[in-house]
Amino acid sequence: LDNSVLAQAWAASAEVVRFDERVHGRPTPMPGVLLWRELTTTNQHADAEAIATARLLTWGAHLPRDTTVEAALVEQARAIDRLRQAVDQPPSEEPAARTDVGERPDLPPLAEAALVFAALEADAARCGVPARTVDSVLARRVRLHRLLRTRGLTRNTILPLASGLEAQTGGIAAVVTAWSRGSYEEPVTALIASARLAFDTGRRLAVDLERLHDDWTTRIGARHDSSAWRLADLLIEQPIVNAATISARLDVTPTAARTSVAALVEAGILEPLSSARRHQAWRAPAVLAAAGA
């Protein structure tokens, strides 16, 4: 790799570390919908509401009869949680299982990740359709993000790097083409650009969500010991909920869950997802708007 590219990769790697530390220290979590396109193989233009609704179904919820979600969205929403679990797993001591551990400490972490990613995607391209299944894409993304976790870049977060690559001219196919013709600088510079896009977007979103959350604290009229406050925190991460999932996630009774919903509806934070009363769910439109921006 050219020295100037290596220098850029070292600098960008340090920026990712700083972003990871800053976001981890913020009082509000990043929404689960942000990782959506990291695993998307179909429905790439699904909006934040469709994604959050699909994710609610993965928690065992039932939806109102006039609300539908494509099965492919639910499968991919489930993969978001599988990605997080796999990346957060402690490294195995078994040598055969340590294929995701960085082996080139002399390389900037982002450069090593870019080359590993390009090699994996090039292999997948040769496999054709089977490599585009959710499970196959998930396996490759786990390798990418486990490497960054192992190298100490993302101890707390998972940056949507692959989706950032897909958004560039030519998408991931351009990275594969460059790798296949022996151009290693191009995958590295492409991943650097993707990382910078991810943490620039993430910083803005984190600030927007903090402001939103601060505004909510002035509008919620519930007692300080009410679960309505914890529900407000949950909505930042999952902006569509129903009473059953609130009860399970917050470990409160169904009655307390509905009381919390009523408090947030009254404050203008939640609104019904549907006009149907059975299996009703509620959405936080301000969070969905911020996540979809």
PDB file of C-alpha atoms in Angstrom:
ATOM      1  CA  LEU A   1       0.000   0.000   0.000  1.00  0.00           C
ATOM      2  CA  ASP A   2       1.109   3.535  -0.805  1.00  0.00           C
ATOM      3  CA  ASN A   3       2.437   5.464   2.208  1.00  0.00           C
ATOM      4  CA  SER A   4      -0.145   8.232   1.758  1.00  0.00           C
ATOM      5  CA  VAL A   5      -2.962   5.656   1.824  1.00  0.00           C
ATOM      6  CA  LEU A   6      -1.501   4.064   4.945  1.00  0.00           C
ATOM      7  CA  ALA A   7      -1.325   7.477   6.610  1.00  0.00           C
ATOM      8  CA  GLN A   8      -4.978   8.161   5.732  1.00  0.00           C
ATOM      9  CA  ALA A   9      -5.969   4.751   7.104  1.00  0.00           C
ATOM     10  CA  TRP A  10      -4.132   5.316  10.400  1.00  0.00           C
ATOM     11  CA  ALA A  11      -5.778   8.735  10.783  1.00  0.00           C
ATOM     12  CA  ALA A  12      -9.247   7.411   9.940  1.00  0.00           C
ATOM     13  CA  SER A  13      -8.776   4.472  12.339  1.00  0.00           C
ATOM     14  CA  ALA A  14      -8.034   6.934  15.140  1.00  0.00           C
ATOM     15  CA  GLU A  15     -11.166   8.922  14.223  1.00  0.00           C
ATOM     16  CA  VAL A  16     -13.290   5.781  14.506  1.00  0.00           C
ATOM     17  CA  VAL A  17     -11.912   5.139  18.000  1.00  0.00           C
ATOM     18  CA  ARG A  18     -12.794   8.683  19.063  1.00  0.00           C
ATOM     19  CA  PHE A  19     -16.292   8.353  17.626  1.00  0.00           C
ATOM     20  CA  ASP A  20     -16.813   5.026  19.380  1.00  0.00           C
ATOM     21  CA  GLU A  21     -15.822   6.523  22.730  1.00  0.00           C
ATOM     22  CA  ARG A  22     -17.976   9.645  22.317  1.00  0.00           C
ATOM     23  CA  VAL A  23     -21.102   7.799  21.257  1.00  0.00           C
ATOM     24  CA  HIS A  24     -20.710   5.268  24.069  1.00  0.00           C
ATOM     25  CA  GLY A  25     -20.642   8.083  26.578  1.00  0.00           C
ATOM     26  CA  ARG A  26     -23.908   9.623  25.390  1.00  0.00           C
ATOM     27  CA  PRO A  27     -27.076   9.080  27.448  1.00  0.00           C
ATOM     28  CA  THR A  28     -29.149   7.791  24.517  1.00  0.00           C
ATOM     29  CA  PRO A  29     -28.417   4.624  22.495  1.00  0.00           C
ATOM     30  CA  MET A  30     -28.198   4.577  18.710  1.00  0.00           C
ATOM     31  CA  PRO A  31     -31.355   3.294  16.980  1.00  0.00           C
ATOM     32  CA  GLY A  32     -31.370  -0.312  15.832  1.00  0.00           C
ATOM     33  CA  VAL A  33     -32.546   0.777  12.396  1.00  0.00           C
ATOM     34  CA  LEU A  34     -29.121   2.291  11.676  1.00  0.00           C
ATOM     35  CA  LEU A  35     -27.635  -1.148  10.997  1.00  0.00           C
ATOM     36  CA  TRP A  36     -30.420  -2.117   8.634  1.00  0.00           C
ATOM     37  CA  ARG A  37     -28.612  -1.643   5.334  1.00  0.00           C
ATOM     38  CA  GLU A  38     -25.484  -3.298   6.669  1.00  0.00           C
ATOM     39  CA  LEU A  39     -27.262  -6.590   5.986  1.00  0.00           C
ATOM     40  CA  THR A  40     -29.762  -5.666   3.306  1.00  0.00           C
ATOM     41  CA  THR A  41     -29.751  -7.802   0.191  1.00  0.00           C
ATOM     42  CA  THR A  42     -33.274  -6.831  -0.906  1.00  0.00           C
ATOM     43  CA  ASN A  43     -35.672  -3.987  -0.096  1.00  0.00           C
ATOM     44  CA  GLN A  44     -32.795  -1.533   0.098  1.00  0.00           C
ATOM     45  CA  HIS A  45     -35.185   1.402   0.050  1.00  0.00           C
ATOM     46  CA  ALA A  46     -37.334   0.275   2.996  1.00  0.00           C
ATOM     47  CA  ASP A  47     -37.957   3.232   5.292  1.00  0.00           C
ATOM     48  CA  ALA A  48     -37.275   3.486   9.014  1.00  0.00           C
ATOM     49  CA  GLU A  49     -40.890   2.711   9.928  1.00  0.00           C
ATOM     50  CA  ALA A  50     -40.942  -0.536   7.932  1.00  0.00           C
ATOM     51  CA  ILE A  51     -37.624  -1.560   9.456  1.00  0.00           C
ATOM     52  CA  ALA A  52     -38.708  -0.789  13.030  1.00  0.00           C
ATOM     53  CA  THR A  53     -42.024  -2.584  12.488  1.00  0.00           C
ATOM     54  CA  ALA A  54     -40.203  -5.652  11.177  1.00  0.00           C
ATOM     55  CA  ARG A  55     -37.900  -5.571  14.172  1.00  0.00           C
ATOM     56  CA  LEU A  56     -40.907  -5.467  16.513  1.00  0.00           C
ATOM     57  CA  LEU A  57     -42.103  -8.723  14.953  1.00  0.00           C
ATOM     58  CA  THR A  58     -38.754 -10.357  15.757  1.00  0.00           C
ATOM     59  CA  TRP A  59     -39.559  -9.677  19.416  1.00  0.00           C
ATOM     60  CA  GLY A  60     -42.645 -11.885  19.144  1.00  0.00           C
ATOM     61  CA  ALA A  61     -45.208  -9.098  18.723  1.00  0.00           C
ATOM     62  CA  HIS A  62     -48.482  -9.300  16.826  1.00  0.00           C
ATOM     63  CA  LEU A  63     -49.405  -6.430  14.523  1.00  0.00           C
ATOM     64  CA  PRO A  64     -52.812  -4.830  13.904  1.00  0.00           C
ATOM     65  CA  ARG A  65     -54.694  -6.519  11.083  1.00  0.00           C
ATOM     66  CA  ASP A  66     -54.262  -3.528   8.740  1.00  0.00           C
ATOM     67  CA  THR A  67     -50.462  -3.450   9.175  1.00  0.00           C
ATOM     68  CA  THR A  68     -48.280  -5.771   7.090  1.00  0.00           C
ATOM     69  CA  VAL A  69     -44.547  -6.334   6.778  1.00  0.00           C
ATOM     70  CA  GLU A  70     -42.743  -8.335   4.120  1.00  0.00           C
ATOM     71  CA  ALA A  71     -41.231 -11.599   5.335  1.00  0.00           C
ATOM     72  CA  ALA A  72     -37.850 -10.618   3.881  1.00  0.00           C
ATOM     73  CA  LEU A  73     -37.792  -7.519   6.091  1.00  0.00           C
ATOM     74  CA  VAL A  74     -38.449  -9.603   9.200  1.00  0.00           C
ATOM     75  CA  GLU A  75     -35.654 -12.018   8.293  1.00  0.00           C
ATOM     76  CA  GLN A  76     -33.213  -9.181   7.867  1.00  0.00           C
ATOM     77  CA  ALA A  77     -34.392  -7.418  11.010  1.00  0.00           C
ATOM     78  CA  ARG A  78     -33.673 -10.609  12.931  1.00  0.00           C
ATOM     79  CA  ALA A  79     -30.192 -10.623  11.410  1.00  0.00           C
ATOM     80  CA  ILE A  80     -29.477  -7.210  12.967  1.00  0.00           C
ATOM     81  CA  ASP A  81     -29.638  -8.753  16.442  1.00  0.00           C
ATOM     82  CA  ARG A  82     -27.650 -11.779  15.289  1.00  0.00           C
ATOM     83  CA  LEU A  83     -24.927  -9.438  14.020  1.00  0.00           C
ATOM     84  CA  ARG A  84     -24.747  -7.620  17.333  1.00  0.00           C
ATOM     85  CA  GLN A  85     -24.609 -10.849  19.321  1.00  0.00           C
ATOM     86  CA  ALA A  86     -21.883 -12.310  17.130  1.00  0.00           C
ATOM     87  CA  VAL A  87     -19.727  -9.174  17.218  1.00  0.00           C
ATOM     88  CA  ASP A  88     -20.120  -8.825  21.000  1.00  0.00           C
ATOM     89  CA  GLN A  89     -19.109 -12.431  21.702  1.00  0.00           C
ATOM     90  CA  PRO A  90     -15.776 -12.799  23.517  1.00  0.00           C
ATOM     91  CA  PRO A  91     -13.062 -14.166  21.216  1.00  0.00           C
ATOM     92  CA  SER A  92     -12.788 -17.944  21.287  1.00  0.00           C
ATOM     93  CA  GLU A  93      -9.628 -19.576  22.532  1.00  0.00           C
ATOM     94  CA  GLU A  94      -9.973 -22.318  19.956  1.00  0.00           C
ATOM     95  CA  PRO A  95      -7.476 -21.670  17.118  1.00  0.00           C
ATOM     96  CA  ALA A  96      -9.941 -22.975  14.506  1.00  0.00           C
ATOM     97  CA  ALA A  97     -12.515 -20.405  15.601  1.00  0.00           C
ATOM     98  CA  ARG A  98     -10.151 -17.420  15.527  1.00  0.00           C
ATOM     99  CA  THR A  99     -10.404 -16.725  11.810  1.00  0.00           C
ATOM    100  CA  ASP A 100     -11.771 -13.230  12.465  1.00  0.00           C
ATOM    101  CA  VAL A 101      -8.811 -12.056  14.570  1.00  0.00           C
ATOM    102  CA  GLY A 102      -6.642  -9.409  12.932  1.00  0.00           C
ATOM    103  CA  GLU A 103      -3.335 -10.915  11.852  1.00  0.00           C
ATOM    104  CA  ARG A 104      -1.633  -7.771  10.541  1.00  0.00           C
ATOM    105  CA  PRO A 105      -0.993  -5.370  13.429  1.00  0.00           C
ATOM    106  CA  ASP A 106       1.480  -3.552  11.165  1.00  0.00           C
ATOM    107  CA  LEU A 107      -1.463  -2.421   9.016  1.00  0.00           C
ATOM    108  CA  PRO A 108      -3.938   0.268  10.084  1.00  0.00           C
ATOM    109  CA  PRO A 109      -7.081  -1.532  11.299  1.00  0.00           C
ATOM    110  CA  LEU A 110      -9.264   0.073   8.625  1.00  0.00           C
ATOM    111  CA  ALA A 111      -6.807  -0.968   5.910  1.00  0.00           C
ATOM    112  CA  GLU A 112      -6.757  -4.563   7.120  1.00  0.00           C
ATOM    113  CA  ALA A 113     -10.555  -4.564   7.381  1.00  0.00           C
ATOM    114  CA  ALA A 114     -10.870  -3.171   3.841  1.00  0.00           C
ATOM    115  CA  LEU A 115      -8.631  -5.864   2.357  1.00  0.00           C
ATOM    116  CA  VAL A 116     -10.361  -8.661   4.266  1.00  0.00           C
ATOM    117  CA  PHE A 117     -13.743  -7.289   3.206  1.00  0.00           C
ATOM    118  CA  ALA A 118     -12.705  -7.041  -0.447  1.00  0.00           C
ATOM    119  CA  ALA A 119     -11.359 -10.604  -0.439  1.00  0.00           C
ATOM    120  CA  LEU A 120     -14.537 -11.969   1.171  1.00  0.00           C
ATOM    121  CA  GLU A 121     -16.788 -10.109  -1.261  1.00  0.00           C
ATOM    122  CA  ALA A 122     -14.707 -11.248  -4.238  1.00  0.00           C
ATOM    123  CA  ASP A 123     -15.092 -14.866  -3.116  1.00  0.00           C
ATOM    124  CA  ALA A 124     -18.821 -14.304  -2.650  1.00  0.00           C
ATOM    125  CA  ALA A 125     -19.164 -12.799  -6.124  1.00  0.00           C
ATOM    126  CA  ARG A 126     -17.733 -15.976  -7.612  1.00  0.00           C
ATOM    127  CA  CYS A 127     -20.373 -18.007  -5.730  1.00  0.00           C
ATOM    128  CA  GLY A 128     -23.262 -16.061  -7.297  1.00  0.00           C
ATOM    129  CA  VAL A 129     -26.776 -16.213  -5.829  1.00  0.00           C
ATOM    130  CA  PRO A 130     -26.023 -18.415  -2.754  1.00  0.00           C
ATOM    131  CA  ALA A 131     -23.679 -15.716  -1.445  1.00  0.00           C
ATOM    132  CA  ARG A 132     -26.493 -13.144  -1.420  1.00  0.00           C
ATOM    133  CA  THR A 133     -28.627 -14.921   1.190  1.00  0.00           C
ATOM    134  CA  VAL A 134     -29.040 -13.217   4.554  1.00  0.00           C
ATOM    135  CA  ASP A 135     -26.963 -15.883   6.328  1.00  0.00           C
ATOM    136  CA  SER A 136     -24.100 -15.538   3.853  1.00  0.00           C
ATOM    137  CA  VAL A 137     -24.084 -11.747   4.021  1.00  0.00           C
ATOM    138  CA  LEU A 138     -24.291 -11.912   7.815  1.00  0.00           C
ATOM    139  CA  ALA A 139     -21.246 -14.202   8.024  1.00  0.00           C
ATOM    140  CA  ARG A 140     -19.166 -11.751   5.994  1.00  0.00           C
ATOM    141  CA  ARG A 141     -20.303  -8.745   8.012  1.00  0.00           C
ATOM    142  CA  VAL A 142     -19.475 -10.548  11.239  1.00  0.00           C
ATOM    143  CA  ARG A 143     -15.927 -11.122   9.974  1.00  0.00           C
ATOM    144  CA  LEU A 144     -15.574  -7.421   9.114  1.00  0.00           C
ATOM    145  CA  HIS A 145     -16.894  -6.088  12.402  1.00  0.00           C
ATOM    146  CA  ARG A 146     -15.216  -8.709  14.589  1.00  0.00           C
ATOM    147  CA  LEU A 147     -11.899  -7.683  13.065  1.00  0.00           C
ATOM    148  CA  LEU A 148     -12.522  -4.040  13.968  1.00  0.00           C
ATOM    149  CA  ARG A 149     -13.622  -5.067  17.475  1.00  0.00           C
ATOM    150  CA  THR A 150     -10.493  -7.205  17.890  1.00  0.00           C
ATOM    151  CA  ARG A 151      -8.240  -4.382  16.708  1.00  0.00           C
ATOM    152  CA  GLY A 152      -9.839  -2.070  19.290  1.00  0.00           C
ATOM    153  CA  LEU A 153     -11.574   0.374  16.947  1.00  0.00           C
ATOM    154  CA  THR A 154     -15.197  -0.295  17.824  1.00  0.00           C
ATOM    155  CA  ARG A 155     -15.411  -1.508  21.404  1.00  0.00           C
ATOM    156  CA  ASN A 156     -18.965  -0.236  21.883  1.00  0.00           C
ATOM    157  CA  THR A 157     -20.570   0.360  18.491  1.00  0.00           C
ATOM    158  CA  ILE A 158     -20.983  -1.234  15.078  1.00  0.00           C
ATOM    159  CA  LEU A 159     -20.496   1.248  12.245  1.00  0.00           C
ATOM    160  CA  PRO A 160     -22.546   0.673   9.063  1.00  0.00           C
ATOM    161  CA  LEU A 161     -19.435   0.362   6.889  1.00  0.00           C
ATOM    162  CA  ALA A 162     -20.669  -2.042   4.217  1.00  0.00           C
ATOM    163  CA  SER A 163     -23.774   0.054   3.624  1.00  0.00           C
ATOM    164  CA  GLY A 164     -21.507   3.090   3.282  1.00  0.00           C
ATOM    165  CA  LEU A 165     -19.529   1.264   0.612  1.00  0.00           C
ATOM    166  CA  GLU A 166     -22.728   0.307  -1.190  1.00  0.00           C
ATOM    167  CA  ALA A 167     -23.767   3.975  -1.274  1.00  0.00           C
ATOM    168  CA  GLN A 168     -20.606   4.993  -3.167  1.00  0.00           C
ATOM    169  CA  THR A 169     -20.306   5.071  -6.950  1.00  0.00           C
ATOM    170  CA  GLY A 170     -20.237   1.494  -8.192  1.00  0.00           C
ATOM    171  CA  GLY A 171     -21.084   0.160  -4.715  1.00  0.00           C
ATOM    172  CA  ILE A 172     -19.447  -2.988  -3.344  1.00  0.00           C
ATOM    173  CA  ALA A 173     -19.060  -4.283  -6.901  1.00  0.00           C
ATOM    174  CA  ALA A 174     -16.481  -1.532  -7.539  1.00  0.00           C
ATOM    175  CA  VAL A 175     -14.476  -2.710  -4.509  1.00  0.00           C
ATOM    176  CA  VAL A 176     -14.584  -6.299  -5.796  1.00  0.00           C
ATOM    177  CA  THR A 177     -13.478  -5.195  -9.274  1.00  0.00           C
ATOM    178  CA  ALA A 178     -10.555  -3.220  -7.857  1.00  0.00           C
ATOM    179  CA  TRP A 179      -9.479  -6.163  -5.697  1.00  0.00           C
ATOM    180  CA  SER A 180      -9.718  -8.572  -8.613  1.00  0.00           C
ATOM    181  CA  ARG A 181      -7.399  -6.476 -10.771  1.00  0.00           C
ATOM    182  CA  GLY A 182      -4.881  -6.143  -7.940  1.00  0.00           C
ATOM    183  CA  SER A 183      -5.626  -2.565  -6.903  1.00  0.00           C
ATOM    184  CA  TYR A 184      -5.513  -2.651  -3.116  1.00  0.00           C
ATOM    185  CA  GLU A 185      -5.520   1.094  -2.515  1.00  0.00           C
ATOM    186  CA  GLU A 186      -9.051   1.494  -3.884  1.00  0.00           C
ATOM    187  CA  PRO A 187     -10.759  -0.814  -1.348  1.00  0.00           C
ATOM    188  CA  VAL A 188      -8.872   0.917   1.462  1.00  0.00           C
ATOM    189  CA  THR A 189      -9.748   4.460   0.393  1.00  0.00           C
ATOM    190  CA  ALA A 190     -13.357   3.379  -0.194  1.00  0.00           C
ATOM    191  CA  LEU A 191     -13.653   1.982   3.350  1.00  0.00           C
ATOM    192  CA  ILE A 192     -12.028   5.130   4.775  1.00  0.00           C
ATOM    193  CA  ALA A 193     -14.695   7.213   3.018  1.00  0.00           C
ATOM    194  CA  SER A 194     -17.409   4.880   4.303  1.00  0.00           C
ATOM    195  CA  ALA A 195     -16.129   5.149   7.892  1.00  0.00           C
ATOM    196  CA  ARG A 196     -16.057   8.934   7.739  1.00  0.00           C
ATOM    197  CA  LEU A 197     -19.587   9.015   6.353  1.00  0.00           C
ATOM    198  CA  ALA A 198     -20.731   6.640   9.111  1.00  0.00           C
ATOM    199  CA  PHE A 199     -19.353   8.600  12.022  1.00  0.00           C
ATOM    200  CA  ASP A 200     -20.263  12.002  10.559  1.00  0.00           C
ATOM    201  CA  THR A 201     -23.858  10.785  10.170  1.00  0.00           C
ATOM    202  CA  GLY A 202     -23.729   9.095  13.566  1.00  0.00           C
ATOM    203  CA  ARG A 203     -22.523  12.232  15.333  1.00  0.00           C
ATOM    204  CA  ARG A 204     -25.328  14.324  13.853  1.00  0.00           C
ATOM    205  CA  LEU A 205     -27.919  11.705  14.699  1.00  0.00           C
ATOM    206  CA  ALA A 206     -26.624  11.308  18.249  1.00  0.00           C
ATOM    207  CA  VAL A 207     -26.913  15.065  18.814  1.00  0.00           C
ATOM    208  CA  ASP A 208     -30.406  15.150  17.257  1.00  0.00           C
ATOM    209  CA  LEU A 209     -31.574  12.271  19.452  1.00  0.00           C
ATOM    210  CA  GLU A 210     -30.160  13.854  22.595  1.00  0.00           C
ATOM    211  CA  ARG A 211     -32.021  17.077  21.863  1.00  0.00           C
ATOM    212  CA  LEU A 212     -35.164  15.099  21.184  1.00  0.00           C
ATOM    213  CA  HIS A 213     -34.792  13.139  24.414  1.00  0.00           C
ATOM    214  CA  ASP A 214     -34.157  16.345  26.388  1.00  0.00           C
ATOM    215  CA  ASP A 215     -37.317  17.844  24.915  1.00  0.00           C
ATOM    216  CA  TRP A 216     -39.282  14.775  25.974  1.00  0.00           C
ATOM    217  CA  THR A 217     -38.176  15.165  29.586  1.00  0.00           C
ATOM    218  CA  THR A 218     -39.907  18.553  29.696  1.00  0.00           C
ATOM    219  CA  ARG A 219     -43.134  17.137  28.238  1.00  0.00           C
ATOM    220  CA  ILE A 220     -43.616  13.875  30.126  1.00  0.00           C
ATOM    221  CA  GLY A 221     -45.942  14.500  33.027  1.00  0.00           C
ATOM    222  CA  ALA A 222     -45.511  11.121  34.723  1.00  0.00           C
ATOM    223  CA  ARG A 223     -44.087  10.589  38.208  1.00  0.00           C
ATOM    224  CA  HIS A 224     -40.310  10.248  38.412  1.00  0.00           C
ATOM    225  CA  ASP A 225     -40.632   6.565  39.337  1.00  0.00           C
ATOM    226  CA  SER A 226     -42.941   5.826  36.393  1.00  0.00           C
ATOM    227  CA  SER A 227     -41.875   3.386  33.696  1.00  0.00           C
ATOM    228  CA  ALA A 228     -42.818   6.090  31.165  1.00  0.00           C
ATOM    229  CA  TRP A 229     -39.282   7.467  31.507  1.00  0.00           C
ATOM    230  CA  ARG A 230     -37.719   4.117  30.696  1.00  0.00           C
ATOM    231  CA  LEU A 231     -40.129   3.720  27.795  1.00  0.00           C
ATOM    232  CA  ALA A 232     -38.842   7.019  26.405  1.00  0.00           C
ATOM    233  CA  ASP A 233     -35.307   5.573  26.498  1.00  0.00           C
ATOM    234  CA  LEU A 234     -36.482   2.397  24.758  1.00  0.00           C
ATOM    235  CA  LEU A 235     -38.093   4.402  21.946  1.00  0.00           C
ATOM    236  CA  ILE A 236     -34.749   5.898  20.924  1.00  0.00           C
ATOM    237  CA  GLU A 237     -33.476   2.387  20.207  1.00  0.00           C
ATOM    238  CA  GLN A 238     -36.779   0.894  18.957  1.00  0.00           C
ATOM    239  CA  PRO A 239     -39.261   3.576  17.856  1.00  0.00           C
ATOM    240  CA  ILE A 240     -42.228   1.220  17.323  1.00  0.00           C
ATOM    241  CA  VAL A 241     -43.534  -0.752  20.312  1.00  0.00           C
ATOM    242  CA  ASN A 242     -46.614  -2.499  21.636  1.00  0.00           C
ATOM    243  CA  ALA A 243     -47.813  -3.162  25.183  1.00  0.00           C
ATOM    244  CA  ALA A 244     -46.530  -6.740  25.330  1.00  0.00           C
ATOM    245  CA  THR A 245     -42.972  -5.862  24.282  1.00  0.00           C
ATOM    246  CA  ILE A 246     -42.910  -2.847  26.605  1.00  0.00           C
ATOM    247  CA  SER A 247     -43.965  -5.115  29.468  1.00  0.00           C
ATOM    248  CA  ALA A 248     -41.256  -7.658  28.608  1.00  0.00           C
ATOM    249  CA  ARG A 249     -38.444  -5.187  27.894  1.00  0.00           C
ATOM    250  CA  LEU A 250     -39.064  -2.990  30.908  1.00  0.00           C
ATOM    251  CA  ASP A 251     -40.103  -5.850  33.214  1.00  0.00           C
ATOM    252  CA  VAL A 252     -43.381  -4.160  34.179  1.00  0.00           C
ATOM    253  CA  THR A 253     -46.973  -5.354  34.287  1.00  0.00           C
ATOM    254  CA  PRO A 254     -49.162  -4.989  31.164  1.00  0.00           C
ATOM    255  CA  THR A 255     -51.193  -2.389  33.068  1.00  0.00           C
ATOM    256  CA  ALA A 256     -48.063  -0.343  33.805  1.00  0.00           C
ATOM    257  CA  ALA A 257     -47.012  -0.667  30.167  1.00  0.00           C
ATOM    258  CA  ARG A 258     -50.308   0.767  28.958  1.00  0.00           C
ATOM    259  CA  THR A 259     -50.166   3.540  31.550  1.00  0.00           C
ATOM    260  CA  SER A 260     -46.720   4.499  30.258  1.00  0.00           C
ATOM    261  CA  VAL A 261     -47.977   4.480  26.673  1.00  0.00           C
ATOM    262  CA  ALA A 262     -50.890   6.730  27.669  1.00  0.00           C
ATOM    263  CA  ALA A 263     -48.493   9.200  29.308  1.00  0.00           C
ATOM    264  CA  LEU A 264     -46.342   9.406  26.178  1.00  0.00           C
ATOM    265  CA  VAL A 265     -49.353   9.682  23.872  1.00  0.00           C
ATOM    266  CA  GLU A 266     -50.613  12.565  26.007  1.00  0.00           C
ATOM    267  CA  ALA A 267     -47.177  14.204  25.741  1.00  0.00           C
ATOM    268  CA  GLY A 268     -47.269  13.933  21.944  1.00  0.00           C
ATOM    269  CA  ILE A 269     -44.330  11.506  21.870  1.00  0.00           C
ATOM    270  CA  LEU A 270     -46.240   8.401  20.755  1.00  0.00           C
ATOM    271  CA  GLU A 271     -49.088   7.929  18.324  1.00  0.00           C
ATOM    272  CA  PRO A 272     -51.034   4.800  17.277  1.00  0.00           C
ATOM    273  CA  LEU A 273     -49.508   2.825  14.445  1.00  0.00           C
ATOM    274  CA  SER A 274     -52.940   1.806  13.188  1.00  0.00           C
ATOM    275  CA  SER A 275     -56.625   2.609  13.499  1.00  0.00           C
ATOM    276  CA  ALA A 276     -57.290  -1.016  14.501  1.00  0.00           C
ATOM    277  CA  ARG A 277     -57.633  -1.559  18.238  1.00  0.00           C
ATOM    278  CA  ARG A 278     -56.640  -5.236  18.447  1.00  0.00           C
ATOM    279  CA  HIS A 279     -52.869  -5.819  18.724  1.00  0.00           C
ATOM    280  CA  GLN A 280     -52.343  -2.062  18.681  1.00  0.00           C
ATOM    281  CA  ALA A 281     -48.805  -0.705  18.423  1.00  0.00           C
ATOM    282  CA  TRP A 282     -47.441   2.816  18.784  1.00  0.00           C
ATOM    283  CA  ARG A 283     -44.732   4.754  16.969  1.00  0.00           C
ATOM    284  CA  ALA A 284     -42.480   7.645  17.922  1.00  0.00           C
ATOM    285  CA  PRO A 285     -42.631   9.744  14.728  1.00  0.00           C
ATOM    286  CA  ALA A 286     -39.820  12.111  15.742  1.00  0.00           C
ATOM    287  CA  VAL A 287     -37.355   9.239  16.175  1.00  0.00           C
ATOM    288  CA  LEU A 288     -38.405   7.661  12.879  1.00  0.00           C
ATOM    289  CA  ALA A 289     -37.936  11.007  11.124  1.00  0.00           C
ATOM    290  CA  ALA A 290     -34.451  11.438  12.602  1.00  0.00           C
ATOM    291  CA  ALA A 291     -33.388   7.872  11.782  1.00  0.00           C
ATOM    292  CA  GLY A 292     -34.695   8.136   8.244  1.00  0.00           C
ATOM    293  CA  ALA A 293     -33.097  11.489   7.472  1.00  0.00           C
TER     294      ALA A 293
END
